[in-house]
CSV table of C-alpha atoms in Angstrom, one decimal:
chain,number,residue,atom,x,y,z
A,79,MET,CA,24.9,-62.9,90.2
A,80,LEU,CA,22.9,-66.4,90.5
A,81,TRP,CA,18.9,-66.4,91.3
A,82,LEU,CA,17.3,-69.1,93.2
A,83,GLY,CA,13.1,-68.7,92.5
A,84,PHE,CA,10.8,-70.6,94.7
A,85,TYR,CA,7.4,-70.8,93.1
A,86,PHE,CA,4.1,-71.6,95.8
A,87,PRO,CA,1.1,-72.5,93.6
A,88,GLN,CA,-0.9,-73.6,96.4
A,89,LEU,CA,0.0,-71.0,98.9
A,90,PRO,CA,-3.8,-69.1,98.1
A,91,LEU,CA,-4.8,-72.5,100.0
A,92,SER,CA,-2.3,-73.0,102.3
A,93,ILE,CA,-2.8,-69.7,104.2
A,94,PHE,CA,-6.3,-71.3,105.6
A,95,ALA,CA,-5.8,-73.8,108.2
A,96,GLY,CA,-8.0,-76.3,109.8
A,97,GLU,CA,-8.2,-79.3,111.9
A,98,GLN,CA,-9.0,-81.9,109.2
A,99,ALA,CA,-8.7,-82.0,105.3
A,100,VAL,CA,-12.0,-80.6,103.7
A,101,PRO,CA,-12.9,-79.9,100.2
A,102,LEU,CA,-11.5,-76.0,100.1
A,103,ALA,CA,-11.7,-73.7,96.9
A,104,VAL,CA,-10.5,-70.1,97.0
A,105,THR,CA,-12.2,-67.5,94.5
A,106,ARG,CA,-11.6,-64.6,92.7
A,107,ARG,CA,-13.6,-61.9,91.3
A,108,GLU,CA,-13.6,-61.3,87.5
A,109,LYS,CA,-15.9,-59.6,85.1
A,110,GLY,CA,-18.3,-59.4,88.2
A,111,ARG,CA,-18.4,-62.9,88.8
A,112,ASP,CA,-16.9,-64.8,91.3
A,113,LEU,CA,-15.0,-68.1,89.9
A,114,ILE,CA,-12.7,-70.6,91.3
A,115,ASP,CA,-9.3,-69.3,91.4
A,116,ARG,CA,-7.9,-72.7,93.2
A,117,CYS,CA,-9.1,-75.7,95.0
A,118,ASN,CA,-7.2,-78.4,97.3
A,119,ASP,CA,-7.4,-82.2,95.6
A,120,LEU,CA,-10.6,-83.2,97.8
A,121,ALA,CA,-12.2,-80.4,95.8
A,122,GLN,CA,-11.2,-81.7,92.4
A,123,ALA,CA,-11.9,-85.1,93.2
A,124,GLN,CA,-15.4,-84.2,93.1
A,125,GLY,CA,-15.5,-82.1,89.5
A,126,ILE,CA,-14.6,-78.6,90.9
A,127,HIS,CA,-11.6,-77.1,89.0
A,128,ALA,CA,-10.0,-73.5,88.3
A,129,GLY,CA,-11.7,-71.0,86.2
A,130,MET,CA,-15.2,-72.8,87.5
A,131,PRO,CA,-18.2,-70.3,88.1
A,132,LEU,CA,-18.5,-70.5,92.2
A,133,ASN,CA,-22.5,-71.4,91.9
A,134,THR,CA,-21.8,-74.0,89.4
A,135,ALA,CA,-19.3,-75.4,92.0
A,136,LEU,CA,-21.4,-75.3,95.0
A,137,SER,CA,-24.3,-77.0,93.1
A,138,LEU,CA,-21.8,-79.9,92.4
A,139,LEU,CA,-20.5,-79.6,95.9
A,140,SER,CA,-22.6,-78.2,98.6
A,141,SER,CA,-20.4,-78.8,101.1
A,142,LEU,CA,-17.1,-77.2,99.6
A,143,GLN,CA,-15.4,-74.6,101.9
A,144,VAL,CA,-14.7,-71.7,100.1
A,145,ARG,CA,-12.6,-68.7,100.9
A,146,GLU,CA,-12.0,-65.3,99.2
A,147,ARG,CA,-8.5,-64.9,97.7
A,148,ASP,CA,-6.3,-63.0,99.9
A,149,ARG,CA,-3.8,-61.6,99.0
A,150,ALA,CA,-2.6,-59.4,101.6
A,151,ARG,CA,-2.2,-62.5,103.9
A,152,GLU,CA,-0.1,-64.5,100.8
A,153,GLN,CA,2.3,-61.7,101.0
A,154,GLN,CA,2.5,-61.8,104.5
A,155,GLN,CA,3.2,-65.7,104.5
A,156,LEU,CA,6.0,-65.2,101.8
A,157,GLU,CA,7.7,-62.5,104.2
A,158,ALA,CA,7.4,-65.2,107.2
A,159,LEU,CA,9.3,-67.7,104.7
A,160,ALA,CA,11.9,-64.8,103.7
A,161,GLY,CA,12.2,-64.5,107.5
A,162,TRP,CA,13.4,-68.5,107.6
A,163,ALA,CA,15.1,-68.0,104.2
A,164,TRP,CA,17.2,-65.1,105.8
A,165,GLN,CA,19.8,-67.7,107.1
A,166,TYR,CA,20.6,-68.5,103.2
A,167,SER,CA,20.6,-65.3,101.6
A,168,SER,CA,20.5,-61.3,102.6
A,169,ARG,CA,19.3,-60.7,99.0
A,170,ILE,CA,15.5,-61.4,98.8
A,171,SER,CA,12.8,-60.4,96.5
A,172,PHE,CA,9.3,-61.3,95.6
A,173,ASP,CA,6.9,-61.4,92.8
A,174,PRO,CA,3.5,-62.9,93.4
A,175,LEU,CA,3.2,-66.3,94.9
A,176,LEU,CA,7.1,-66.4,94.4
A,177,MET,CA,10.3,-65.8,96.4
A,178,LEU,CA,13.6,-65.1,94.8
A,179,LEU,CA,17.2,-65.3,96.5
A,180,GLU,CA,20.4,-64.1,95.3
A,181,VAL,CA,22.3,-67.2,96.4
A,182,GLY,CA,25.9,-66.9,94.3
A,183,ALA,CA,27.7,-65.5,97.1
A,184,SER,CA,26.5,-68.1,99.3
A,185,LEU,CA,27.1,-71.3,97.2
A,186,LYS,CA,30.9,-71.4,98.5
A,187,LEU,CA,29.7,-71.6,102.1
A,188,PHE,CA,27.3,-74.3,101.9
A,189,GLY,CA,29.2,-76.0,99.6
A,190,GLY,CA,27.5,-75.5,95.9
A,191,PHE,CA,24.4,-75.4,94.9
A,192,SER,CA,23.1,-79.1,95.5
A,193,SER,CA,24.1,-78.8,99.0
A,194,LEU,CA,22.4,-75.6,99.3
A,195,LEU,CA,19.0,-76.9,98.2
A,196,GLU,CA,19.1,-80.2,99.9
A,197,ARG,CA,19.6,-78.5,103.2
A,198,MET,CA,16.5,-76.0,102.3
A,199,GLN,CA,14.7,-78.6,101.4
A,200,GLN,CA,15.2,-80.7,104.7
A,201,GLU,CA,14.7,-77.5,106.8
A,202,GLN,CA,11.8,-76.2,105.1
A,203,PRO,CA,8.6,-75.3,107.3
A,204,ALA,CA,5.7,-77.7,107.2
A,205,ALA,CA,3.8,-74.5,105.4
A,206,ALA,CA,6.3,-74.1,102.4
A,207,ASP,CA,6.8,-76.9,99.6
A,208,LEU,CA,10.2,-76.0,97.7
A,209,GLN,CA,9.3,-78.5,94.9
A,210,HIS,CA,8.9,-75.6,92.3
A,211,TRP,CA,12.4,-74.1,92.2
A,212,ALA,CA,14.7,-72.7,89.5
A,213,LEU,CA,18.2,-71.2,89.3
A,214,ALA,CA,19.0,-68.6,86.6
A,215,PRO,CA,21.7,-66.0,86.2
A,216,SER,CA,18.6,-62.6,86.4
A,217,PRO,CA,15.6,-62.8,88.7
A,218,SER,CA,13.1,-62.5,86.0
A,219,ALA,CA,14.4,-65.5,84.2
A,220,ALA,CA,14.4,-67.5,88.0
A,221,ALA,CA,10.9,-66.6,88.5
A,222,LEU,CA,9.9,-67.6,84.9
A,223,LEU,CA,11.1,-70.7,84.8
A,224,ALA,CA,10.3,-71.6,88.4
A,225,ARG,CA,6.4,-71.0,87.3
A,226,TYR,CA,6.6,-73.0,84.0
A,227,ARG,CA,9.7,-75.1,83.8
A,228,PRO,CA,10.4,-75.9,87.3
A,229,LYS,CA,13.9,-77.8,88.4
A,230,THR,CA,15.7,-75.8,85.4
A,231,ARG,CA,19.3,-75.0,86.6
A,232,ILE,CA,20.9,-72.6,84.5
A,233,THR,CA,24.5,-70.7,85.3
A,234,ASP,CA,25.5,-69.8,82.1
A,235,PRO,CA,23.7,-66.7,80.7
A,236,GLY,CA,24.2,-67.9,77.0
A,237,GLN,CA,22.2,-70.7,77.9
A,238,LEU,CA,18.9,-68.5,78.7
A,239,PRO,CA,18.0,-67.8,75.3
A,240,GLY,CA,17.4,-71.8,74.4
A,241,GLN,CA,16.0,-72.5,77.9
A,242,LEU,CA,13.3,-69.6,77.4
A,243,ALA,CA,13.0,-69.8,73.6
A,244,ASP,CA,9.3,-72.2,73.6
A,245,ILE,CA,7.5,-70.0,76.5
A,246,PRO,CA,4.6,-68.4,75.4
A,247,LEU,CA,4.3,-64.5,75.4
A,248,GLN,CA,1.6,-64.8,77.7
A,249,ARG,CA,3.8,-66.1,80.5
A,250,LEU,CA,5.9,-63.0,80.3
A,251,THR,CA,3.4,-60.2,80.3
A,252,ARG,CA,-0.1,-60.0,80.6
A,253,ARG,CA,-0.3,-56.3,78.7
A,254,ARG,CA,-2.9,-56.7,76.6
A,255,GLN,CA,-1.5,-53.5,74.3
A,256,VAL,CA,1.6,-55.3,74.0
A,257,LEU,CA,0.5,-59.0,73.1
A,258,GLU,CA,-1.7,-57.5,70.7
A,259,LEU,CA,1.2,-55.7,68.7
A,260,VAL,CA,3.8,-58.9,69.0
A,261,GLN,CA,0.9,-61.2,67.9
A,262,GLY,CA,0.0,-58.8,65.3
A,263,ILE,CA,3.2,-59.6,63.3
A,264,GLY,CA,3.2,-63.4,64.0
A,265,LEU,CA,5.3,-63.5,67.5
A,266,ALA,CA,4.1,-66.2,70.0
A,267,SER,CA,6.8,-67.0,72.0
A,268,ILE,CA,9.8,-65.9,73.6
A,269,GLY,CA,12.0,-67.2,71.2
A,270,ASP,CA,10.3,-65.4,68.1
A,271,CYS,CA,11.0,-62.2,69.6
A,272,LEU,CA,15.0,-63.0,70.2
A,273,GLN,CA,15.0,-64.2,66.4
A,274,LEU,CA,14.0,-60.7,65.2
A,275,PRO,CA,16.9,-58.0,65.1
A,276,ARG,CA,16.5,-55.9,68.0
A,277,PRO,CA,16.0,-52.2,66.5
A,278,GLU,CA,13.0,-54.0,64.4
A,279,LEU,CA,11.5,-55.6,67.8
A,280,ALA,CA,12.1,-52.0,69.7
A,281,ARG,CA,10.4,-50.2,66.5
A,282,ARG,CA,7.3,-52.6,66.6
A,283,ALA,CA,6.7,-53.0,70.0
A,284,GLU,CA,6.8,-51.0,73.2
A,285,PRO,CA,10.2,-50.0,74.5
A,286,GLU,CA,9.2,-51.4,77.7
A,287,PHE,CA,8.9,-54.5,76.3
A,288,VAL,CA,12.1,-54.7,75.0
A,289,LEU,CA,13.7,-53.5,78.2
A,290,LEU,CA,11.8,-56.6,79.9
A,291,LEU,CA,13.5,-59.0,77.5
A,292,ASP,CA,16.9,-57.6,78.0
A,293,ARG,CA,16.2,-57.8,82.0
A,294,LEU,CA,15.1,-61.6,81.1
A,295,LEU,CA,18.5,-62.3,79.6
A,296,GLY,CA,20.5,-60.6,82.1
A,297,ARG,CA,21.8,-58.0,79.8
A,298,VAL,CA,20.7,-55.2,81.7
A,299,PRO,CA,20.4,-54.7,85.4
A,300,ASP,CA,16.9,-55.9,86.7
A,301,PRO,CA,16.5,-53.6,90.0
A,302,ARG,CA,14.4,-55.0,92.5
A,303,PRO,CA,13.3,-54.1,96.1
A,304,LEU,CA,15.2,-56.2,98.6
A,305,TRP,CA,13.4,-57.5,101.5
A,306,GLN,CA,14.4,-56.6,105.0
A,307,PRO,CA,13.5,-58.8,108.0
A,308,PRO,CA,11.5,-56.9,110.7
A,309,GLU,CA,12.7,-56.8,114.3
A,310,VAL,CA,9.8,-58.3,115.8
A,311,PHE,CA,8.0,-61.7,114.8
A,312,GLU,CA,4.3,-61.5,114.5
A,313,GLN,CA,2.2,-64.0,112.1
A,314,ARG,CA,-1.3,-64.7,111.8
A,315,LEU,CA,-3.4,-67.5,110.8
A,316,LEU,CA,-6.6,-67.8,109.8
A,317,LEU,CA,-8.4,-71.0,110.9
A,318,LEU,CA,-10.8,-73.2,108.5
A,319,HIS,CA,-12.5,-74.1,111.2
A,320,GLU,CA,-13.6,-72.6,114.5
A,321,ILE,CA,-12.0,-74.2,117.4
A,322,GLY,CA,-13.6,-74.3,120.9
A,323,GLN,CA,-11.4,-76.8,122.6
A,324,ALA,CA,-7.9,-75.5,124.1
A,325,GLY,CA,-6.1,-78.4,123.3
A,326,ALA,CA,-7.1,-78.9,119.7
A,327,LEU,CA,-5.0,-75.3,119.0
A,328,LEU,CA,-1.6,-77.4,119.3
A,329,PHE,CA,-2.5,-78.8,115.6
A,330,PRO,CA,-2.8,-75.4,114.0
A,331,ALA,CA,0.1,-73.8,116.5
A,332,ARG,CA,2.4,-76.0,115.0
A,333,ARG,CA,2.7,-73.8,111.7
A,334,LEU,CA,3.5,-70.4,113.5
A,335,VAL,CA,5.8,-72.1,115.8
A,336,GLU,CA,8.1,-73.6,112.8
A,337,SER,CA,7.5,-69.9,111.2
A,338,LEU,CA,9.0,-68.4,114.5
A,339,CYS,CA,11.9,-70.8,114.8
A,340,GLY,CA,12.4,-70.2,110.8
A,341,PHE,CA,12.7,-66.6,111.5
A,342,LEU,CA,15.2,-67.1,114.9
A,343,ARG,CA,17.5,-69.2,112.6
A,344,GLY,CA,17.7,-66.6,110.0
A,345,ARG,CA,18.4,-63.9,112.3
A,346,ASP,CA,20.8,-66.4,114.4
A,347,GLY,CA,18.4,-65.9,117.6
A,348,VAL,CA,16.7,-67.2,120.0
A,349,ALA,CA,13.2,-66.6,122.3
A,350,GLN,CA,12.4,-67.2,125.8
A,351,ARG,CA,8.9,-65.4,125.7
A,352,LEU,CA,6.2,-66.0,123.4
A,353,GLN,CA,2.8,-64.1,123.4
A,354,TRP,CA,-0.3,-65.6,121.8
A,355,GLN,CA,-3.3,-64.1,121.3
A,356,PHE,CA,-6.6,-66.3,120.1
A,357,LEU,CA,-9.2,-64.0,118.7
A,358,HIS,CA,-13.0,-65.0,119.1
A,359,ARG,CA,-16.1,-63.4,117.2
A,360,ASP,CA,-18.2,-61.8,120.0
A,361,ALA,CA,-15.4,-61.5,122.8
A,362,PRO,CA,-12.4,-60.0,123.6
A,363,PRO,CA,-9.0,-61.9,122.8
A,364,THR,CA,-7.6,-64.7,125.0
A,365,LEU,CA,-4.3,-64.0,125.8
A,366,LEU,CA,-1.2,-66.4,126.9
A,367,ALA,CA,2.3,-65.6,127.6
A,368,GLN,CA,4.7,-68.9,127.4
A,369,GLY,CA,8.0,-68.2,129.2
A,370,MET,CA,10.7,-70.7,129.0
A,371,LEU,CA,13.4,-71.6,131.4
A,372,ALA,CA,16.3,-71.2,128.5
A,373,PRO,CA,16.0,-69.5,125.5
A,374,GLY,CA,15.6,-71.7,122.4
A,375,ARG,CA,14.7,-72.2,118.9
A,376,GLU,CA,13.6,-75.7,118.5
A,377,VAL,CA,9.8,-76.3,117.3
A,378,GLU,CA,9.3,-79.2,119.5
A,379,TYR,CA,10.6,-78.0,122.5
A,380,MET,CA,8.2,-74.9,122.2
A,381,LEU,CA,5.4,-77.0,121.4
A,382,GLU,CA,5.6,-79.1,124.3
A,383,ILE,CA,5.7,-76.1,126.5
A,384,PHE,CA,2.9,-75.0,124.5
A,385,ARG,CA,0.8,-78.0,125.1
A,386,GLN,CA,1.5,-78.0,128.4
A,387,SER,CA,0.0,-74.1,128.8
A,388,LEU,CA,-3.2,-75.0,127.2
A,389,GLU,CA,-4.3,-77.3,129.9
A,390,ARG,CA,-4.9,-74.6,132.0
A,391,LEU,CA,-6.3,-72.0,129.3
A,392,SER,CA,-9.9,-71.4,129.4
A,393,LEU,CA,-11.5,-70.3,126.4
A,394,PRO,CA,-14.8,-68.2,126.4
A,395,GLU,CA,-16.0,-69.1,123.2
A,396,ALA,CA,-14.4,-70.9,119.9
A,397,VAL,CA,-11.1,-69.3,118.3
A,398,VAL,CA,-11.4,-68.2,114.9
A,399,GLU,CA,-7.8,-66.8,114.4
A,400,MET,CA,-4.7,-67.2,116.2
A,401,VAL,CA,-1.5,-64.5,116.6
A,402,LEU,CA,2.1,-65.2,117.6
A,403,ARG,CA,4.4,-62.6,118.7
A,404,VAL,CA,7.6,-62.3,119.9
A,405,ASP,CA,9.6,-58.8,120.3
A,406,ASP,CA,12.4,-59.8,122.8
A,407,TRP,CA,14.4,-62.1,120.6
A,408,GLN,CA,18.0,-62.1,121.3
A,409,ALA,CA,21.1,-63.2,120.1
A,410,PHE,CA,22.1,-67.1,120.0
A,411,GLN,CA,25.2,-67.8,121.6
A,412,GLU,CA,26.9,-71.3,121.6
A,413,GLN,CA,27.5,-72.9,124.9
A,414,ALA,CA,31.1,-73.6,125.5
A,415,GLY,CA,31.5,-76.9,127.3
A,416,ASP,CA,34.7,-78.4,129.1
A,417,LEU,CA,37.3,-80.2,126.9
A,418,PHE,CA,36.6,-83.4,128.9
A,419,ASP,CA,32.6,-82.9,129.2
A,420,SER,CA,31.1,-86.0,128.3
A,421,GLY,CA,27.3,-84.1,128.7
A,422,ALA,CA,26.5,-86.7,131.6
A,423,GLY,CA,26.5,-84.1,133.6
A,424,ALA,CA,24.3,-81.5,131.7
A,425,GLN,CA,20.7,-80.5,133.7
A,426,ASP,CA,17.5,-81.5,132.1
A,427,ASN,CA,15.4,-78.7,132.4
A,428,SER,CA,12.2,-80.5,130.8
A,429,PHE,CA,10.7,-81.4,134.2
A,430,LEU,CA,10.7,-77.9,135.3
A,431,GLU,CA,9.3,-76.5,132.0
A,432,ARG,CA,6.5,-78.8,132.2
A,433,LEU,CA,5.7,-77.9,135.5
A,434,ARG,CA,5.5,-74.2,135.0
A,435,ALA,CA,3.6,-74.8,131.9
A,436,ARG,CA,1.1,-77.1,133.9
A,437,MET,CA,0.9,-74.8,137.0
A,438,GLY,CA,1.9,-71.4,136.3
A,439,SER,CA,5.1,-69.7,136.5
A,440,GLU,CA,4.2,-68.0,139.8
A,441,ALA,CA,4.1,-71.4,141.6
A,442,VAL,CA,7.3,-72.7,140.3
A,443,GLN,CA,10.0,-70.5,141.2
A,444,GLY,CA,13.5,-70.7,142.6
A,445,ILE,CA,15.5,-69.2,145.6
A,446,GLN,CA,18.7,-67.1,145.9
A,447,VAL,CA,20.4,-65.8,148.2
A,448,HIS,CA,20.6,-61.7,148.9
A,449,PRO,CA,23.2,-60.0,150.6
A,450,ASP,CA,21.5,-58.6,153.6
A,451,HIS,CA,22.1,-59.8,157.2
A,452,ARG,CA,18.8,-59.7,158.1
A,453,PRO,CA,17.7,-63.3,157.8
A,454,GLU,CA,14.0,-62.4,156.6
A,455,HIS,CA,15.6,-60.5,153.7
A,456,ALA,CA,18.8,-62.7,153.0
A,457,TRP,CA,16.7,-64.4,150.0
A,458,ARG,CA,14.4,-64.0,147.1
A,459,TYR,CA,12.3,-65.7,144.8
A,460,CYS,CA,13.9,-65.9,141.5
A,461,GLU,CA,13.8,-67.6,138.2
A,462,PRO,CA,14.3,-71.3,138.5
A,463,LEU,CA,18.0,-72.0,137.6
A,464,GLU,CA,19.0,-68.2,137.8
A,465,LYS,CA,22.5,-67.5,138.4
A,466,ALA,CA,23.2,-64.9,140.6
A,467,GLY,CA,25.1,-61.7,138.7
A,468,SER,CA,29.0,-61.2,139.0
A,469,GLY,CA,29.0,-58.3,141.3
A,470,GLN,CA,26.7,-60.0,143.8
A,471,ALA,CA,27.5,-62.0,147.0
A,472,VAL,CA,26.9,-65.5,147.1
A,473,SER,CA,25.9,-65.4,150.7
A,474,VAL,CA,26.1,-64.0,154.0
A,475,SER,CA,25.0,-66.9,156.0
A,476,HIS,CA,27.2,-68.0,158.6
A,477,GLY,CA,27.6,-71.5,160.2
A,478,HIS,CA,25.8,-70.7,163.4
A,479,GLN,CA,22.4,-70.0,161.5
A,480,PRO,CA,19.9,-72.7,161.0
A,481,ILE,CA,18.8,-73.6,157.2
A,482,TRP,CA,14.9,-73.6,158.6
A,483,LEU,CA,14.1,-70.3,159.4
A,484,LEU,CA,10.2,-69.3,160.3
A,485,PRO,CA,8.2,-67.4,157.6
A,486,LYS,CA,7.6,-64.5,160.5
A,487,PRO,CA,9.5,-64.8,163.7
A,488,GLN,CA,7.2,-65.8,166.5
A,489,SER,CA,6.8,-63.7,170.0
A,490,LEU,CA,7.9,-65.9,173.0
A,491,PRO,CA,6.3,-65.5,176.3
A,492,VAL,CA,8.7,-64.7,179.3
A,493,ARG,CA,8.8,-66.8,182.7
A,494,ARG,CA,10.6,-66.3,185.4
A,495,GLY,CA,12.8,-64.2,183.1
A,496,ARG,CA,13.3,-66.8,180.8
A,497,PRO,CA,12.0,-67.4,177.2
A,498,CYS,CA,9.5,-70.2,176.7
A,499,TYR,CA,8.5,-72.5,173.9
A,500,ARG,CA,7.3,-75.5,174.9
A,501,GLY,CA,8.7,-74.9,178.3
A,502,GLU,CA,11.5,-72.9,179.5
A,503,LEU,CA,14.7,-72.3,176.9
A,504,ARG,CA,17.9,-72.5,178.1
A,505,LEU,CA,20.4,-70.2,176.3
A,506,GLN,CA,23.5,-72.2,174.9
A,507,VAL,CA,25.5,-69.8,173.0
A,508,PHE,CA,25.4,-66.0,172.1
A,509,SER,CA,25.0,-66.2,168.5
A,510,GLN,CA,25.5,-62.7,166.8
A,511,ARG,CA,24.3,-59.4,167.1
A,512,ILE,CA,22.8,-57.5,163.8
A,513,GLU,CA,22.0,-53.9,163.7
A,514,SER,CA,20.6,-53.0,159.9
A,515,GLY,CA,18.1,-51.9,158.1
A,516,TRP,CA,18.2,-48.1,158.7
A,517,TRP,CA,18.0,-47.5,155.0
A,518,ASP,CA,14.7,-49.5,154.3
A,519,ASP,CA,12.3,-48.4,157.6
A,520,ALA,CA,13.1,-51.6,158.9
A,521,ASP,CA,15.8,-51.0,161.2
A,522,VAL,CA,16.6,-53.9,163.6
A,523,ALA,CA,18.5,-54.5,166.7
A,524,ARG,CA,18.9,-58.1,167.9
A,525,ASP,CA,20.7,-60.5,169.9
A,526,TYR,CA,20.8,-63.7,168.5
A,527,TYR,CA,21.1,-66.9,170.7
A,528,ARG,CA,20.9,-70.8,170.3
A,529,ALA,CA,18.7,-71.9,172.8
A,530,SER,CA,17.3,-75.6,173.8
A,531,ASN,CA,13.9,-76.6,175.4
A,532,PRO,CA,13.0,-79.7,177.5
A,533,ALA,CA,12.4,-81.7,174.7
A,534,GLY,CA,15.4,-81.3,173.3
A,535,GLN,CA,15.0,-79.3,170.5
A,536,GLN,CA,17.3,-76.6,169.2
A,537,LEU,CA,15.9,-73.1,168.6
A,538,TRP,CA,17.4,-69.8,166.9
A,539,ILE,CA,16.0,-67.1,169.2
A,540,TYR,CA,16.9,-63.4,169.8
A,541,ARG,CA,16.1,-60.8,171.9
A,542,ASP,CA,14.9,-57.1,170.3
A,543,ARG,CA,17.5,-54.6,172.1
A,544,ARG,CA,15.1,-52.2,171.9
A,545,SER,CA,12.0,-53.7,173.1
A,546,GLY,CA,13.5,-56.3,175.4
A,547,LYS,CA,11.2,-58.9,173.8
A,548,TRP,CA,12.0,-62.5,172.8
A,549,PHE,CA,11.3,-63.8,169.6
A,550,LEU,CA,12.0,-67.5,167.6
A,551,GLN,CA,13.7,-67.4,164.2
A,552,GLY,CA,14.0,-71.0,163.4
A,553,PHE,CA,15.5,-74.4,164.1
A,554,PHE,CA,18.2,-76.2,163.9
A,555,ASP,CA,18.3,-79.7,162.7
């Protein structure tokens, strides 16, 4: 086996997103005091550093943005990255701030380790930084090297002792009792422990410590719980600054969309409906349903539709957190084209997508024929570009029916026994007889005619065979 470990030292900071870069620090609680755990470059430029008491840091920089470290959100972000990495390996495990992938079975598929790593770094989500990596035969070694000796590449287990020798024991374990035991006999590094005979080391230290070394070197199995991707994508993003304008939500939304597209690629799927929630402090969440004409997994495509949707979104108050959920993704299907298809005839749906996002899906719909002899029931609204099912009749139209039909048949007056519309009508051709609709309480019995009036208009009229009344149904061109 070969394990690829990725270490994300800035993850406690990166889970907080804002509109602009500001001095930011994440704190931890230690011995009853709040200490700076990590801070960004802007805070470091003002003299803030890890381990500094929070009160001291605020006295140096009163505008410092402070957030308490949120390990639950860190784990959620790691799992979001794992959803993206699932396309490269189906064996994924975690350590604190670490993601581990078993890639030995994937190297041949991706053309070797160098090609695999280059592809992952090119396609990595914006929220990820894959620069701190290490390759080793055991997951413990990959995790340790990714933390303290990044970009180390070891494929032979025999090379592990030499690469790990000078790493201090404090990097391997934090158990105070174990450290006191081994340091009491003059051992300070992993190499010092490996030089002792194993029975002597087992006698002087705890058996768990010896087992830890054996797992590190790959001498014994290192069982780890393997992560399984969820069936539903849901990710939250806590905003560093409250956002009061809907258009400003586009910037933080990119991170969520990138995570979604990574999840879809990892599962070899596509999505057509996205469900957004914008959380406020004192108001119910604002909901936004984002639908697309065709399922996809491209970041820019989804963000463009989202941007158009924001133009008609009204926020009751500022947004403090965003949630993106997709629970009906579907398997990706490669479209098979004609052998001689140059792509010039491919239909561009971007205009329809933007129009629906701007005006609402109800305002932009398609029309599809419906198998019914009654003209007013022979069509239905549908999604734009939706194709009729294989078992559905394409049309029930006849050549003697006009294209222009009235929304509702219009009653015609009768003079001297003739129907009138801007004058008396002259019946030209008997068109057809329709008797239908007994099954849905809209039964009709009609005789249709083509008629003309004194102005030369060509009309499509019918006589109700039960009441004897005349009605105008449509016009011929």
